[in-house]
Amino acid sequence: MDEAKRKRLEEKGWKVGTVSEFLELTTEEATLIEIKLALSRNLKERRQKLMTQTELAEKLHSSQPRIAKAENGDASVSIELLIRAMLATGATPQEIGKLIAQVG
């Protein structure tokens, strides 16, 4: 948001801040969310090049709706499932580590 817009909103009584501030997230909580979102986005990109959600679900002994949730960053999806799914698409531990290291 540009500074002029921010100032106009604040002058009208609006509070302007980040999502983390609004939700009162700790630094650790915000970082964990960013890691999960990065894994979700990358999983979706990788999977779309290789297979359907149903095919990936079968490889993981899971369900297509669960894969859809994983790819869309649903909070109910564990990091473990995201990493297992990425490994099933051929990602290496090093690639996953680099992705996580880019967060922040």
PDB file of C-alpha atoms in Angstrom:
ATOM      1  CA  MET A   1       0.000   0.000   0.000  1.00  0.00           C
ATOM      2  CA  ASP A   2       1.407   3.393  -0.883  1.00  0.00           C
ATOM      3  CA  GLU A   3       2.082   5.904   1.880  1.00  0.00           C
ATOM      4  CA  ALA A   4      -0.563   8.423   0.742  1.00  0.00           C
ATOM      5  CA  LYS A   5      -3.330   5.801   0.867  1.00  0.00           C
ATOM      6  CA  ARG A   6      -2.121   4.577   4.253  1.00  0.00           C
ATOM      7  CA  LYS A   7      -2.197   8.139   5.613  1.00  0.00           C
ATOM      8  CA  ARG A   8      -5.737   8.789   4.262  1.00  0.00           C
ATOM      9  CA  LEU A   9      -7.028   5.602   5.881  1.00  0.00           C
ATOM     10  CA  GLU A  10      -5.386   6.371   9.215  1.00  0.00           C
ATOM     11  CA  GLU A  11      -6.784   9.932   9.157  1.00  0.00           C
ATOM     12  CA  LYS A  12     -10.267   8.427   8.786  1.00  0.00           C
ATOM     13  CA  GLY A  13      -9.712   6.253  11.849  1.00  0.00           C
ATOM     14  CA  TRP A  14      -8.697   2.989  10.176  1.00  0.00           C
ATOM     15  CA  LYS A  15      -5.949   0.868  11.690  1.00  0.00           C
ATOM     16  CA  VAL A  16      -3.450  -0.170   9.056  1.00  0.00           C
ATOM     17  CA  GLY A  17      -1.075  -3.077   9.615  1.00  0.00           C
ATOM     18  CA  THR A  18      -0.036  -6.514   8.557  1.00  0.00           C
ATOM     19  CA  VAL A  19      -1.994  -9.736   8.771  1.00  0.00           C
ATOM     20  CA  SER A  20       0.413 -10.905  11.461  1.00  0.00           C
ATOM     21  CA  GLU A  21      -0.311  -7.814  13.536  1.00  0.00           C
ATOM     22  CA  PHE A  22      -4.077  -8.191  13.065  1.00  0.00           C
ATOM     23  CA  LEU A  23      -3.996 -11.848  14.110  1.00  0.00           C
ATOM     24  CA  GLU A  24      -1.419 -11.134  16.831  1.00  0.00           C
ATOM     25  CA  LEU A  25       0.891 -13.842  15.530  1.00  0.00           C
ATOM     26  CA  THR A  26       4.296 -14.406  17.025  1.00  0.00           C
ATOM     27  CA  THR A  27       7.271 -14.321  14.689  1.00  0.00           C
ATOM     28  CA  GLU A  28       7.449 -18.110  14.904  1.00  0.00           C
ATOM     29  CA  GLU A  29       3.769 -18.554  14.033  1.00  0.00           C
ATOM     30  CA  ALA A  30       4.029 -16.195  11.058  1.00  0.00           C
ATOM     31  CA  THR A  31       7.146 -18.000   9.803  1.00  0.00           C
ATOM     32  CA  LEU A  32       5.483 -21.401  10.126  1.00  0.00           C
ATOM     33  CA  ILE A  33       2.522 -20.168   8.077  1.00  0.00           C
ATOM     34  CA  GLU A  34       4.854 -18.796   5.397  1.00  0.00           C
ATOM     35  CA  ILE A  35       6.704 -22.140   5.249  1.00  0.00           C
ATOM     36  CA  LYS A  36       3.434 -24.061   4.857  1.00  0.00           C
ATOM     37  CA  LEU A  37       2.262 -21.689   2.122  1.00  0.00           C
ATOM     38  CA  ALA A  38       5.560 -21.972   0.251  1.00  0.00           C
ATOM     39  CA  LEU A  39       5.379 -25.780   0.422  1.00  0.00           C
ATOM     40  CA  SER A  40       1.732 -25.723  -0.728  1.00  0.00           C
ATOM     41  CA  ARG A  41       2.435 -23.475  -3.723  1.00  0.00           C
ATOM     42  CA  ASN A  42       5.450 -25.500  -4.761  1.00  0.00           C
ATOM     43  CA  LEU A  43       3.563 -28.774  -4.397  1.00  0.00           C
ATOM     44  CA  LYS A  44       0.801 -27.518  -6.676  1.00  0.00           C
ATOM     45  CA  GLU A  45       3.292 -26.363  -9.334  1.00  0.00           C
ATOM     46  CA  ARG A  46       5.205 -29.655  -9.259  1.00  0.00           C
ATOM     47  CA  ARG A  47       2.121 -31.864  -9.189  1.00  0.00           C
ATOM     48  CA  GLN A  48       0.428 -30.082 -12.107  1.00  0.00           C
ATOM     49  CA  LYS A  49       3.406 -30.944 -14.331  1.00  0.00           C
ATOM     50  CA  LEU A  50       3.380 -34.626 -13.407  1.00  0.00           C
ATOM     51  CA  MET A  51       0.008 -36.008 -12.355  1.00  0.00           C
ATOM     52  CA  THR A  52      -3.527 -35.360 -11.239  1.00  0.00           C
ATOM     53  CA  GLN A  53      -4.544 -34.780  -7.651  1.00  0.00           C
ATOM     54  CA  THR A  54      -6.184 -38.201  -7.673  1.00  0.00           C
ATOM     55  CA  GLU A  55      -2.977 -39.887  -8.835  1.00  0.00           C
ATOM     56  CA  LEU A  56      -0.963 -38.173  -6.118  1.00  0.00           C
ATOM     57  CA  ALA A  57      -3.591 -39.086  -3.523  1.00  0.00           C
ATOM     58  CA  GLU A  58      -3.316 -42.746  -4.538  1.00  0.00           C
ATOM     59  CA  LYS A  59       0.485 -42.636  -4.165  1.00  0.00           C
ATOM     60  CA  LEU A  60       0.085 -41.241  -0.664  1.00  0.00           C
ATOM     61  CA  HIS A  61      -2.852 -43.440   0.342  1.00  0.00           C
ATOM     62  CA  SER A  62      -4.848 -40.274   0.851  1.00  0.00           C
ATOM     63  CA  SER A  63      -7.796 -38.630  -0.905  1.00  0.00           C
ATOM     64  CA  GLN A  64      -8.125 -36.107  -3.729  1.00  0.00           C
ATOM     65  CA  PRO A  65      -9.883 -33.552  -1.490  1.00  0.00           C
ATOM     66  CA  ARG A  66      -6.999 -33.804   0.987  1.00  0.00           C
ATOM     67  CA  ILE A  67      -4.493 -33.096  -1.819  1.00  0.00           C
ATOM     68  CA  ALA A  68      -6.604 -30.117  -2.904  1.00  0.00           C
ATOM     69  CA  LYS A  69      -6.496 -28.806   0.666  1.00  0.00           C
ATOM     70  CA  ALA A  70      -2.728 -29.322   0.776  1.00  0.00           C
ATOM     71  CA  GLU A  71      -2.251 -27.376  -2.443  1.00  0.00           C
ATOM     72  CA  ASN A  72      -4.465 -24.534  -1.242  1.00  0.00           C
ATOM     73  CA  GLY A  73      -2.722 -24.027   2.079  1.00  0.00           C
ATOM     74  CA  ASP A  74      -5.528 -25.310   4.292  1.00  0.00           C
ATOM     75  CA  ALA A  75      -4.530 -24.960   7.946  1.00  0.00           C
ATOM     76  CA  SER A  76      -5.663 -28.523   8.701  1.00  0.00           C
ATOM     77  CA  VAL A  77      -2.925 -29.996   6.497  1.00  0.00           C
ATOM     78  CA  SER A  78       0.265 -30.962   8.309  1.00  0.00           C
ATOM     79  CA  ILE A  79       3.757 -30.100   7.174  1.00  0.00           C
ATOM     80  CA  GLU A  80       4.399 -33.839   7.180  1.00  0.00           C
ATOM     81  CA  LEU A  81       1.750 -34.396   4.489  1.00  0.00           C
ATOM     82  CA  LEU A  82       3.107 -31.491   2.436  1.00  0.00           C
ATOM     83  CA  ILE A  83       6.631 -32.911   2.555  1.00  0.00           C
ATOM     84  CA  ARG A  84       5.462 -36.476   1.819  1.00  0.00           C
ATOM     85  CA  ALA A  85       3.507 -35.172  -1.162  1.00  0.00           C
ATOM     86  CA  MET A  86       6.466 -33.194  -2.453  1.00  0.00           C
ATOM     87  CA  LEU A  87       8.718 -36.236  -2.122  1.00  0.00           C
ATOM     88  CA  ALA A  88       6.113 -38.262  -4.043  1.00  0.00           C
ATOM     89  CA  THR A  89       6.364 -35.730  -6.885  1.00  0.00           C
ATOM     90  CA  GLY A  90      10.116 -36.271  -7.036  1.00  0.00           C
ATOM     91  CA  ALA A  91      11.357 -33.390  -4.905  1.00  0.00           C
ATOM     92  CA  THR A  92      14.597 -34.063  -3.087  1.00  0.00           C
ATOM     93  CA  PRO A  93      15.190 -33.212   0.571  1.00  0.00           C
ATOM     94  CA  GLN A  94      17.688 -30.613  -0.643  1.00  0.00           C
ATOM     95  CA  GLU A  95      15.045 -28.916  -2.846  1.00  0.00           C
ATOM     96  CA  ILE A  96      12.579 -28.887   0.052  1.00  0.00           C
ATOM     97  CA  GLY A  97      15.270 -27.448   2.343  1.00  0.00           C
ATOM     98  CA  LYS A  98      16.100 -24.680  -0.146  1.00  0.00           C
ATOM     99  CA  LEU A  99      12.423 -23.804  -0.440  1.00  0.00           C
ATOM    100  CA  ILE A 100      12.081 -23.536   3.333  1.00  0.00           C
ATOM    101  CA  ALA A 101      15.313 -21.537   3.593  1.00  0.00           C
ATOM    102  CA  GLN A 102      13.931 -18.926   1.169  1.00  0.00           C
ATOM    103  CA  VAL A 103      11.092 -18.070   3.566  1.00  0.00           C
ATOM    104  CA  GLY A 104      11.593 -15.043   5.706  1.00  0.00           C
TER     105      GLY A 104
END
